[in-house]
Coordinates of C-alpha atoms and ligand atoms in Angstrom, one line a residue:
M1107 CA -21.3 8.7 -11.5
I1108 CA -17.8 8.1 -12.9
Y1109 CA -16.8 4.6 -14.2
V1110 CA -13.2 3.7 -13.5
I1111 CA -12.2 1.0 -16.0
D1112 CA -9.7 -1.3 -14.4
F1113 CA -6.8 -2.4 -16.5
G1114 CA -5.0 -3.9 -13.5
S1115 CA -3.2 -0.9 -12.0
Q1116 CA -2.0 -0.9 -8.4
T1117 CA -3.9 2.3 -8.1
T1118 CA -7.3 1.7 -9.7
H1119 CA -8.9 1.6 -6.3
L1120 CA -7.0 4.7 -5.3
I1121 CA -8.5 6.5 -8.4
A1122 CA -12.0 5.6 -7.3
R1123 CA -11.1 6.7 -3.7
R1124 CA -9.9 10.1 -4.9
V1125 CA -13.0 10.6 -7.0
K1126 CA -15.2 9.8 -4.1
E1127 CA -13.2 12.0 -1.7
L1128 CA -13.8 14.8 -4.2
G1129 CA -17.5 14.2 -3.9
S1130 CA -18.5 12.2 -6.9
P1131 CA -19.7 8.6 -6.9
A1132 CA -17.4 6.2 -8.6
E1133 CA -17.6 2.6 -9.6
I1134 CA -14.8 0.2 -10.7
I1135 CA -15.7 -1.8 -13.8
P1136 CA -13.5 -4.4 -15.6
P1137 CA -12.9 -3.5 -19.3
H1138 CA -14.9 -6.5 -20.7
K1139 CA -18.0 -5.4 -18.8
A1140 CA -17.6 -1.7 -19.6
I1141 CA -20.0 -1.4 -22.6
Q1142 CA -22.7 -3.5 -20.9
A1143 CA -22.4 -1.3 -17.8
I1144 CA -22.6 1.9 -19.8
N1145 CA -25.7 0.6 -21.7
T1146 CA -27.4 -0.2 -18.3
K1147 CA -26.4 3.0 -16.7
K1148 CA -24.7 5.8 -18.6
P1149 CA -21.9 7.5 -16.5
Q1150 CA -21.1 11.2 -16.6
G1151 CA -17.4 10.5 -17.0
I1152 CA -15.1 7.6 -17.6
I1153 CA -11.6 7.1 -16.3
F1154 CA -9.2 4.5 -17.7
S1155 CA -6.7 3.2 -15.1
G1156 CA -3.1 2.2 -15.7
G1157 CA -2.0 -1.4 -15.7
P1158 CA 1.1 -3.7 -15.8
A1159 CA 0.8 -4.9 -19.4
G1160 CA 2.1 -3.4 -22.7
V1161 CA -0.6 -2.8 -25.4
Y1162 CA 1.2 -4.9 -27.9
E1163 CA 1.6 -7.9 -25.6
K1164 CA -0.5 -11.0 -26.2
D1165 CA -3.4 -11.1 -23.7
A1166 CA -3.0 -7.5 -22.8
P1167 CA -6.4 -6.2 -21.5
T1168 CA -8.2 -4.2 -24.1
I1169 CA -11.6 -2.6 -24.6
D1170 CA -14.4 -2.3 -27.2
K1171 CA -13.6 0.8 -29.3
A1172 CA -17.3 1.8 -29.0
I1173 CA -16.3 3.3 -25.6
F1174 CA -14.8 6.3 -27.4
D1175 CA -18.2 7.2 -28.9
V1176 CA -20.1 7.2 -25.6
G1177 CA -20.0 11.0 -25.6
V1178 CA -18.9 11.6 -22.0
P1179 CA -15.6 13.1 -20.9
M1180 CA -12.8 10.6 -20.6
L1181 CA -9.5 10.7 -18.7
A1182 CA -7.1 8.0 -19.7
I1183 CA -4.2 7.3 -17.2
C1184 CA -0.8 5.6 -18.1
Y1185 CA -1.7 2.2 -19.7
G1186 CA -5.2 3.6 -20.2
F1187 CA -3.7 6.4 -22.3
Q1188 CA -1.4 4.1 -24.2
L1189 CA -4.3 1.8 -25.0
T1190 CA -6.4 4.8 -26.1
A1191 CA -3.6 6.0 -28.4
Y1192 CA -3.1 2.5 -29.8
L1193 CA -6.8 1.8 -30.4
L1194 CA -7.3 5.2 -32.1
G1195 CA -4.5 4.9 -34.5
G1196 CA -1.4 6.2 -32.6
K1197 CA 1.8 4.2 -31.9
V1198 CA 3.1 2.8 -28.6
V1199 CA 6.6 1.3 -28.2
S1200 CA 8.6 -0.2 -25.3
G1201 CA 10.4 3.1 -24.9
K1202 CA 11.8 5.4 -22.3
K1203 CA 11.1 4.2 -18.8
E1204 CA 10.2 6.5 -15.9
Y1205 CA 9.5 5.3 -12.4
G1206 CA 9.0 7.8 -9.6
P1207 CA 9.2 11.6 -9.8
A1208 CA 9.5 13.5 -13.1
T1209 CA 9.0 17.2 -14.0
L1210 CA 6.0 17.9 -16.1
R1211 CA 5.9 21.1 -18.3
I1212 CA 2.6 22.2 -19.7
R1213 CA 1.6 24.9 -22.0
N1214 CA -0.4 27.6 -20.4
Y1215 CA -3.9 26.3 -21.2
E1216 CA -6.9 27.6 -19.4
L1217 CA -8.9 24.6 -20.6
G1218 CA -11.2 22.6 -18.2
I1219 CA -8.9 19.8 -17.0
M1220 CA -5.8 22.0 -16.9
K1221 CA -7.4 24.8 -15.0
D1222 CA -5.1 26.3 -12.3
L1223 CA -2.2 24.0 -13.1
P1224 CA 1.2 25.7 -12.9
K1225 CA 3.5 25.5 -16.0
E1226 CA 5.9 23.2 -14.2
S1227 CA 5.2 20.6 -11.5
T1228 CA 6.3 17.2 -10.1
V1229 CA 4.3 14.2 -11.3
W1230 CA 4.8 10.6 -10.5
M1231 CA 5.4 8.1 -13.3
S1232 CA 5.4 4.3 -13.4
H1233 CA 5.7 3.3 -17.1
G1234 CA 8.0 1.2 -19.3
D1235 CA 6.2 2.0 -22.6
E1236 CA 5.9 5.3 -24.4
I1237 CA 3.5 6.8 -27.0
I1238 CA 5.5 7.9 -30.0
K1239 CA 2.6 9.0 -32.2
L1240 CA -0.6 10.4 -31.1
P1241 CA -3.9 9.6 -32.8
D1242 CA -5.4 12.2 -35.2
G1243 CA -7.1 15.0 -33.4
F1244 CA -4.9 14.8 -30.3
E1245 CA -2.8 17.7 -29.2
V1246 CA 0.1 17.6 -26.8
V1247 CA -0.2 19.8 -23.8
G1248 CA 2.5 18.5 -21.5
Q1249 CA 5.9 16.8 -21.6
T1250 CA 8.7 15.6 -19.3
D1251 CA 12.4 15.5 -20.0
H1252 CA 12.0 11.9 -21.2
V1253 CA 8.6 11.7 -22.9
P1254 CA 7.2 14.3 -25.3
Y1255 CA 3.6 13.0 -25.0
A1256 CA 3.1 13.0 -21.3
F1257 CA -0.2 14.9 -21.3
A1258 CA -2.5 15.2 -24.4
T1259 CA -6.1 16.0 -25.2
S1260 CA -8.6 15.6 -28.0
T1261 CA -11.1 18.4 -27.8
E1262 CA -13.3 16.8 -30.4
K1263 CA -13.5 13.5 -28.7
N1264 CA -13.4 15.0 -25.2
I1265 CA -10.5 12.6 -24.1
T1266 CA -7.5 13.6 -22.0
G1267 CA -4.6 11.3 -21.7
V1268 CA -1.9 11.5 -19.0
L1269 CA 1.1 9.2 -18.8
F1270 CA 1.6 10.1 -15.1
H1271 CA -0.6 9.2 -12.2
P1272 CA -2.8 12.1 -10.9
E1273 CA -4.3 9.9 -8.2
V1274 CA -1.1 9.4 -6.2
E1275 CA -0.2 11.5 -3.2
H1276 CA 3.1 12.7 -4.6
T1277 CA 1.9 14.1 -7.9
Q1278 CA 1.7 17.7 -6.9
W1279 CA -1.4 18.9 -8.8
G1280 CA -3.0 15.5 -9.2
T1281 CA -6.0 16.3 -7.0
T1282 CA -6.6 19.5 -9.0
I1283 CA -6.6 17.5 -12.3
L1284 CA -9.1 15.0 -10.9
K1285 CA -11.2 17.9 -9.5
N1286 CA -11.2 19.6 -12.8
F1287 CA -12.2 16.4 -14.6
I1288 CA -15.2 16.0 -12.2
S1289 CA -16.3 19.5 -13.1
V1290 CA -15.8 18.9 -16.8
C1291 CA -18.1 15.9 -16.3
E1292 CA -20.7 18.4 -14.8
I1293 CA -21.1 16.3 -11.7
V1294 CA -22.8 17.9 -8.7
T1295 CA -20.5 16.9 -5.8
K1296 CA -21.3 16.0 -2.2
K1297 CA -19.0 16.1 0.8
H1298 CA -17.5 12.7 1.5
V1299 CA -17.2 11.4 5.0
I1300 CA -16.1 8.0 6.3
D1301 CA -19.2 6.5 8.0
V1302 CA -17.8 4.6 11.1
A1303 CA -21.4 3.5 12.2
A1304 CA -21.9 1.9 8.8
I1305 CA -18.7 -0.1 9.2
E1306 CA -19.8 -1.4 12.6
Q1307 CA -23.2 -2.2 11.2
G1308 CA -21.6 -4.1 8.3
I1309 CA -19.6 -6.2 10.9
R1310 CA -22.8 -6.9 12.9
E1311 CA -24.6 -8.0 9.7
E1312 CA -21.7 -10.2 8.5
V1313 CA -21.2 -11.9 11.8
G1314 CA -24.8 -12.4 12.8
E1315 CA -26.5 -12.7 16.1
R1316 CA -24.5 -15.5 17.7
A1317 CA -21.2 -16.2 16.1
Y1318 CA -17.9 -15.5 17.9
V1319 CA -14.9 -13.8 16.1
I1320 CA -11.3 -14.4 17.0
G1321 CA -9.1 -11.5 16.1
A1322 CA -5.5 -11.6 14.8
V1323 CA -4.1 -8.5 16.5
S1324 CA -0.4 -7.4 16.2
G1325 CA -0.4 -4.1 18.0
G1326 CA -0.3 -2.2 14.8
V1327 CA -2.7 0.5 13.8
D1328 CA -4.7 -1.6 11.2
S1329 CA -5.4 -4.7 13.4
T1330 CA -6.1 -2.5 16.5
V1331 CA -8.6 -0.3 14.6
A1332 CA -10.2 -3.3 13.1
G1333 CA -10.3 -5.0 16.5
I1334 CA -11.8 -2.1 18.3
L1335 CA -14.5 -1.6 15.6
T1336 CA -15.3 -5.3 15.9
A1337 CA -15.5 -5.1 19.7
K1338 CA -17.8 -2.1 19.4
A1339 CA -20.0 -4.0 16.9
I1340 CA -20.3 -7.3 18.7
G1341 CA -18.9 -6.7 22.2
K1342 CA -17.5 -9.7 24.1
R1343 CA -18.1 -12.0 21.2
F1344 CA -14.8 -10.6 19.9
V1345 CA -11.8 -12.5 21.3
P1346 CA -8.4 -10.8 20.3
I1347 CA -5.4 -13.0 20.1
Y1348 CA -1.8 -11.8 19.9
V1349 CA 0.7 -14.3 18.6
E1350 CA 4.2 -13.6 20.1
N1351 CA 6.4 -15.1 17.3
G1352 CA 9.7 -13.3 18.2
L1353 CA 9.6 -11.3 15.0
M1354 CA 7.9 -8.2 16.5
R1355 CA 9.4 -5.0 17.9
S1356 CA 10.4 -4.9 21.6
G1357 CA 7.5 -4.2 23.9
T1358 CA 4.7 -5.2 21.4
E1359 CA 3.0 -7.7 23.7
E1360 CA 2.7 -5.3 26.6
H1361 CA 1.4 -2.6 24.2
V1362 CA -1.3 -4.9 22.7
K1363 CA -2.6 -5.9 26.1
K1364 CA -2.7 -2.2 27.3
I1365 CA -4.5 -0.8 24.3
F1366 CA -7.2 -3.5 24.1
T1367 CA -7.8 -3.5 27.9
E1368 CA -8.0 0.3 28.1
V1369 CA -10.0 1.0 24.9
A1370 CA -12.2 -2.0 24.5
G1371 CA -12.1 -3.5 28.0
I1372 CA -11.0 -6.9 26.6
E1373 CA -7.8 -8.7 27.6
P1374 CA -6.2 -10.4 24.6
I1375 CA -5.1 -14.0 24.7
V1376 CA -1.4 -14.3 24.1
V1377 CA 0.0 -17.3 22.3
N1378 CA 3.8 -17.8 22.5
V1379 CA 5.4 -19.5 19.5
V1380 CA 8.9 -18.0 19.5
G1381 CA 10.8 -21.3 19.3
E1382 CA 8.5 -23.0 16.8
M1383 CA 8.6 -20.0 14.5
L1384 CA 12.4 -20.2 14.2
V1385 CA 12.1 -23.9 13.5
R1386 CA 9.6 -23.2 10.7
L1387 CA 11.8 -20.5 9.1
K1388 CA 15.0 -22.5 9.4
G1389 CA 17.0 -22.3 6.2
I1390 CA 14.3 -20.4 4.3
L1391 CA 15.8 -17.8 1.9
D1392 CA 12.9 -16.9 -0.4
P1393 CA 10.8 -13.9 0.9
E1394 CA 7.6 -15.3 -0.7
R1395 CA 8.1 -18.6 1.1
K1396 CA 8.8 -16.8 4.4
R1397 CA 5.4 -15.0 4.0
K1398 CA 3.6 -18.2 3.1
I1399 CA 5.2 -20.1 6.0
I1400 CA 4.2 -17.4 8.5
G1401 CA 0.7 -17.0 7.0
N1402 CA 0.1 -20.7 7.2
F1403 CA 1.4 -21.0 10.7
Y1404 CA -0.8 -18.2 11.9
I1405 CA -3.9 -19.9 10.5
E1406 CA -2.8 -23.2 12.2
I1407 CA -2.5 -21.3 15.5
F1408 CA -5.9 -19.6 15.1
E1409 CA -7.5 -22.8 14.2
Q1410 CA -6.1 -24.4 17.4
E1411 CA -7.4 -21.5 19.4
M1412 CA -10.8 -21.8 17.6
A1413 CA -10.9 -25.5 18.6
K1414 CA -10.3 -24.6 22.3
L1415 CA -13.0 -22.0 22.3
L1416 CA -15.4 -24.3 20.5
S1417 CA -14.9 -27.1 23.0
S1418 CA -15.7 -24.6 25.8
G1419 CA -19.0 -23.9 24.0
L1420 CA -18.3 -20.7 22.1
P1421 CA -19.5 -20.8 18.5
V1422 CA -16.3 -19.3 16.8
K1423 CA -16.8 -18.8 13.1
F1424 CA -14.6 -15.9 12.0
L1425 CA -11.0 -14.7 12.0
M1426 CA -10.8 -11.0 12.0
Q1427 CA -7.7 -9.5 10.3
G1428 CA -6.6 -5.9 9.9
T1429 CA -6.0 -6.2 6.2
I1430 CA -6.1 -2.9 4.3
Y1431 CA -6.3 -2.2 0.6
S1432 CA -2.6 -1.8 -0.1
D1433 CA -2.1 -5.4 1.3
V1434 CA -4.9 -6.6 -1.0
I1435 CA -3.7 -5.0 -4.3
E1436 CA 0.0 -5.9 -3.8
S1437 CA -1.1 -9.5 -3.4
K1438 CA -2.7 -9.4 -6.9
G1439 CA -6.1 -8.3 -5.7
T1440 CA -7.7 -7.9 -9.0
K1441 CA -8.0 -9.8 -12.4
Y1442 CA -5.4 -7.9 -14.4
A1443 CA -3.1 -6.7 -11.5
A1444 CA 0.4 -8.0 -11.1
K1445 CA 1.5 -9.7 -7.9
I1446 CA 4.1 -7.6 -6.2
K1447 CA 4.3 -9.7 -3.0
S1448 CA 2.0 -12.0 -1.1
H1449 CA 1.2 -10.0 2.0
H1450 CA 1.1 -12.7 4.6
N1451 CA -2.5 -12.0 5.6
V1452 CA -3.8 -12.1 2.0
G1453 CA -1.8 -14.1 -0.6
G1454 CA 0.2 -15.9 2.1
L1455 CA -2.8 -17.7 3.6
P1456 CA -3.6 -21.4 3.0
K1457 CA -6.2 -22.2 0.3
K1458 CA -8.4 -24.2 2.7
M1459 CA -9.4 -22.6 6.1
K1460 CA -11.8 -23.6 8.8
L1461 CA -12.4 -19.9 9.8
E1462 CA -14.1 -17.4 7.6
L1463 CA -12.3 -14.1 7.2
L1464 CA -13.7 -10.8 8.5
E1465 CA -11.7 -7.9 7.2
P1466 CA -13.6 -4.7 8.0
L1467 CA -10.8 -2.4 6.7
R1468 CA -10.2 -4.2 3.4
N1469 CA -11.3 -1.3 1.3
F1470 CA -9.5 1.4 3.2
Y1471 CA -6.0 3.0 3.0
K1472 CA -3.6 3.7 5.8
D1473 CA -4.5 7.4 6.2
E1474 CA -8.3 6.5 6.2
V1475 CA -7.7 3.8 8.9
R1476 CA -5.9 6.5 11.0
E1477 CA -8.9 8.8 10.5
I1478 CA -11.2 6.0 11.6
G1479 CA -8.9 5.3 14.6
K1480 CA -9.2 8.9 15.7
K1481 CA -13.0 8.8 15.4
I1482 CA -13.2 5.8 17.6
G1483 CA -11.1 7.4 20.3
L1484 CA -7.6 5.9 19.9
P1485 CA -5.0 8.2 21.2
D1486 CA -3.0 10.4 18.7
S1487 CA 0.3 8.9 19.7
F1488 CA -1.0 5.4 18.8
I1489 CA -2.7 6.5 15.5
H1490 CA 0.6 7.8 14.2
K1491 CA 2.6 4.7 15.2
Q1492 CA 4.7 3.4 12.3
P1493 CA 3.3 0.5 10.2
F1494 CA 5.1 -2.8 10.9
P1495 CA 4.8 -5.7 8.5
G1496 CA 2.9 -8.7 9.8
P1497 CA 5.8 -11.1 9.1
G1498 CA 7.9 -8.6 11.1
Y1499 CA 11.6 -8.7 11.2
A1500 CA 11.5 -11.9 9.0
V1501 CA 11.1 -9.7 5.9
R1502 CA 13.7 -7.2 7.1
I1503 CA 16.4 -9.8 7.3
R1504 CA 17.5 -10.8 3.8
G1505 CA 18.3 -14.5 3.8
V1506 CA 18.0 -16.9 6.7
V1507 CA 16.3 -15.8 9.9
T1508 CA 18.1 -17.0 13.0
E1509 CA 18.0 -16.0 16.6
G1510 CA 21.4 -14.3 16.2
R1511 CA 20.3 -12.3 13.2
L1512 CA 17.0 -11.3 14.9
T1513 CA 19.0 -10.0 17.8
K1514 CA 21.1 -7.9 15.5
E1515 CA 18.1 -6.6 13.5
R1516 CA 16.3 -5.7 16.8
Q1517 CA 19.4 -3.9 18.1
A1518 CA 19.8 -1.9 14.9
D1519 CA 16.1 -1.1 14.8
N1520 CA 16.2 0.2 18.4
I1521 CA 19.2 2.5 17.6
V1522 CA 17.4 4.0 14.6
L1523 CA 14.2 4.6 16.7
E1524 CA 16.1 6.0 19.6
E1525 CA 18.1 8.4 17.5
L1526 CA 15.1 9.6 15.5
E1527 CA 13.3 10.2 18.9
K1528 CA 16.3 12.0 20.4
A1529 CA 16.5 14.3 17.3
G1530 CA 12.7 15.0 17.7
V1531 CA 11.8 13.8 14.2
L1532 CA 10.3 10.4 15.0
K1533 CA 6.8 11.8 14.9
D1534 CA 7.3 13.0 11.3
V1535 CA 8.6 9.6 10.1
F1536 CA 6.1 7.3 8.4
L1537 CA 8.3 4.3 8.5
S1538 CA 11.9 3.6 9.5
F1539 CA 13.9 0.4 9.7
P1540 CA 17.3 -1.2 9.1
V1541 CA 17.7 -4.2 6.8
L1542 CA 20.2 -6.9 7.3
T1543 CA 21.1 -7.0 3.6
G1544 CA 23.0 -10.3 3.4
A1545 CA 25.7 -8.5 1.5
F1546 CA 29.2 -8.3 3.0
S1547 CA 31.8 -5.7 2.8
T1548 CA 35.3 -5.0 4.1
A1549 CA 36.0 -2.6 7.0
V1550 CA 39.0 -1.7 9.2
K1551 CA 38.2 -2.1 12.8
G1552 CA 41.0 -1.4 15.4
D1553 CA 43.7 -1.7 12.7
G1554 CA 42.5 -5.1 11.6
R1555 CA 40.6 -6.3 8.6
F1556 CA 36.9 -6.9 9.2
F1557 CA 34.6 -8.5 6.7
G1558 CA 31.0 -7.9 7.9
E1559 CA 27.4 -7.5 6.9
V1560 CA 26.0 -4.3 5.3
V1561 CA 23.0 -2.7 6.9
A1562 CA 20.7 -0.5 4.8
V1563 CA 18.6 2.0 6.6
R1564 CA 15.3 3.0 5.1
I1565 CA 13.4 6.0 6.4
V1566 CA 10.4 7.2 4.4
D1567 CA 7.4 9.5 4.3
S1568 CA 4.0 8.5 2.9
K1569 CA 0.3 8.8 3.7
D1570 CA -1.4 5.9 2.0
I1571 CA 1.5 3.6 1.4
M1572 CA 0.9 3.6 -2.4
T1573 CA 3.8 6.0 -3.0
A1574 CA 6.7 7.0 -0.7
V1575 CA 9.7 9.4 -0.6
W1576 CA 12.9 8.9 1.4
L1577 CA 13.4 11.4 4.1
R1578 CA 16.0 14.2 3.7
L1579 CA 17.3 13.8 7.3
P1580 CA 20.2 16.0 8.5
Y1581 CA 23.5 14.3 7.6
D1582 CA 24.7 14.6 11.2
L1583 CA 21.7 12.4 12.3
L1584 CA 22.4 9.9 9.7
Q1585 CA 26.1 9.9 10.7
I1586 CA 25.1 9.1 14.4
I1587 CA 22.9 6.3 13.3
A1588 CA 25.6 4.7 11.1
T1589 CA 28.3 5.1 13.7
R1590 CA 26.2 3.5 16.4
I1591 CA 25.1 0.6 14.3
V1592 CA 28.7 -0.3 13.2
N1593 CA 30.0 0.1 16.7
E1594 CA 27.2 -1.5 18.7
V1595 CA 25.8 -4.3 16.5
P1596 CA 28.2 -7.2 16.2
G1597 CA 29.2 -8.3 12.7
I1598 CA 28.2 -5.1 10.9
S1599 CA 30.8 -3.4 8.7
R1600 CA 28.9 -0.7 6.9
V1601 CA 25.7 1.3 6.8
V1602 CA 24.0 2.6 3.6
Y1603 CA 21.0 4.9 3.4
D1604 CA 18.2 3.9 0.9
I1605 CA 17.3 6.8 -1.3
T1606 CA 14.8 5.1 -3.6
T1607 CA 11.2 6.2 -4.0
K1608 CA 8.2 4.0 -4.1
P1609 CA 7.6 3.3 -7.0
P1610 CA 9.8 1.7 -8.1
A1611 CA 11.1 0.3 -4.8
T1612 CA 8.5 -1.1 -2.4
M1613 CA 8.7 0.1 1.3
E1614 CA 10.2 -3.2 2.6
W1615 CA 13.2 -4.8 1.0
E1616 CA 11.6 -8.2 0.6
Ligands
XMP2049 P1 5.6 -2.7 0.7 O1 7.0 -3.2 1.0 O2 4.8 -3.8 0.0 O3 4.9 -2.4 2.1 O4 5.7 -1.4 -0.1 C1 3.6 -1.8 2.2 C2 3.3 -1.8 3.6 O5 2.9 -3.2 3.9 C3 3.7 -3.7 5.0 N1 4.0 -5.1 4.6 C4 3.3 -6.2 5.1 N2 2.3 -6.2 6.0 N3 2.1 -8.5 5.7 C5 1.7 -7.4 6.3 O6 0.8 -7.4 7.1 C6 3.1 -8.6 4.8 O7 3.4 -9.6 4.3 C7 3.7 -7.3 4.5 N4 4.7 -6.9 3.6 C8 4.8 -5.6 3.7 C9 5.0 -2.8 5.0 O8 5.6 -2.8 6.2 C10 4.4 -1.5 4.6 O9 3.8 -0.9 5.7

C-alpha cells in the first residue's frame, strides 16, 4: 500500500490512479490525518502530491515532521517537494515559474528511482515557486534550464523530490519513475483491470430495488457510458432525458436517440428548451455565471420531469450524470484544491436539489471511460468521439450568447470538423473547436475596411484531459480552415491558432 498525501493538487487522484495501474494499492490521505493513518496501518511507501499553495503562505497545508522518520521510501512531487525542503531546513522562494513542458537533464545514476531514465527528457511542470537551497543530505540529480533543483534525493532519508509531475501523460518517463518508486518500496504488484461488473453492482446497490433514475444524457461519451451502465444495472427503471438547449453540435438529438435505442433498447425523452435557454443567458458575460445558470436550469428541467413521472406512479429518486474525475477536481473537488472552473454538472448545480445524484463514473478519467465504453459494446467510432462541454457553445462564445453568435459558432465549428475529416486527421484529434473571442480586429475585404471578430481555433491531443498539447497540423490545412472561416462566417475578420499547452491553459477558453 502506498499513501498519497493530498496537498490539493489537480493531479492527486491521478497519482493514485497511476500507482494502481502499475499494480500497487494506493490510498489518498489528507495531510492532517497522515500520522494517524500511518500509526493505524503502516504503508510501504508515501507520495506527497503537489498543491496550489506556496509553503510560506499563511494557511498553506503542512504536515507533522514525524512523517520523515517513518522509515519507508518517499516521493515528494512539486509542492510536496517544496514542503519537504522547507520543513527539513531548505529554502523555497517565489521564483522561476514553469508551466507546461521543460527539458530535464539528469546525471547518469543507476539508483532505484532513476533506473532506465535517459539523460535528457521532457517533463511537465506547473510551479510558481522554486527551491533555492536543499536540506542537508539532499543531492541534486536533475535540473531544467530554469531550475537547478528539479530532481533531488536523500539516500539517508530515502526521500526523492521532483519539481515536475511524473503522473501526467506528457511527462515522457513519468511512468518509469513511478514504477521504479513502487519497486523501491518492495511492493508485490498485481495486474490492474477495470471491473465493469463491480460498477454495475455499485449502481444496483446505490439505487436499491424499486427507485427510478432519470439520466441527463448529452450524446457525449461520458453520459452515454454512464447511461448504458445504469440501464444494464437497473433496466427500464432508467429513463434517459436529452435536453435540446440549442447549445449542442448539429445532429446531437438524432445521435442520442440512435445510440440509446440501439445499445440499451430505451428511447430517450427529449425536452426542447432552445428559446428559454437564450432568455436565461441574455446579457450574461461571466463564464462562471453562464455555467451556474445552465446547471440550475438543467436541475429545474429534471425536477419537472421527475414530477411528471412521479404523478404517473414511478418512484423517481435519482438523477444520473456522466460526471468524470476531471470535472470534479477542476470544480474544487478536494479540501486544499483550487477552483479552476465550476463544471456545470458539479460546481454549477444548485445547493438544494430534490433529486439525489448518481454518478457512476465520478472516479474515472476520460481514457478509462472509453475503455469501459469498449467493454460494454459501444462502437469504436462512438468511443473516440470528441468530448464536448455540457454547457456547449455557451462556453465557446466569449461574452454574450445570442442566436446570431450561436449560428456563427456552429458554422465555424462545422468548417473545422469538415476540414479535419477531409484531411483524414479527425480520428487523431482529441478535441477541436473555434472560439468567438469577443476581440475585434481590422481586415480588408473587397478593397474596403472591415472591423470584425477574431476567431481562435483550438485543436489538441490528450488522453485523460489533465494535460494536453496543441496539434502540429500541416500549415496548408490550417490555411484552408482560416480562409473558409473568414470567407464563410459573417462578421469574422481574422483566425488565430491556439498554441498553448494545458497546463497552463485549460482546454476550453472559458
Ligand atoms: P477544461 O477547459 O476545464 O476542460 O480544460 C476539460 C474538459 O471538460 C469539458 N468542460 C466541461 N464539461 N461542464 C462539462 O460537462 C462544464 O462546465 C465544462 N467545462 C469544460 C471540456 O470540454 C473538456 O473536455
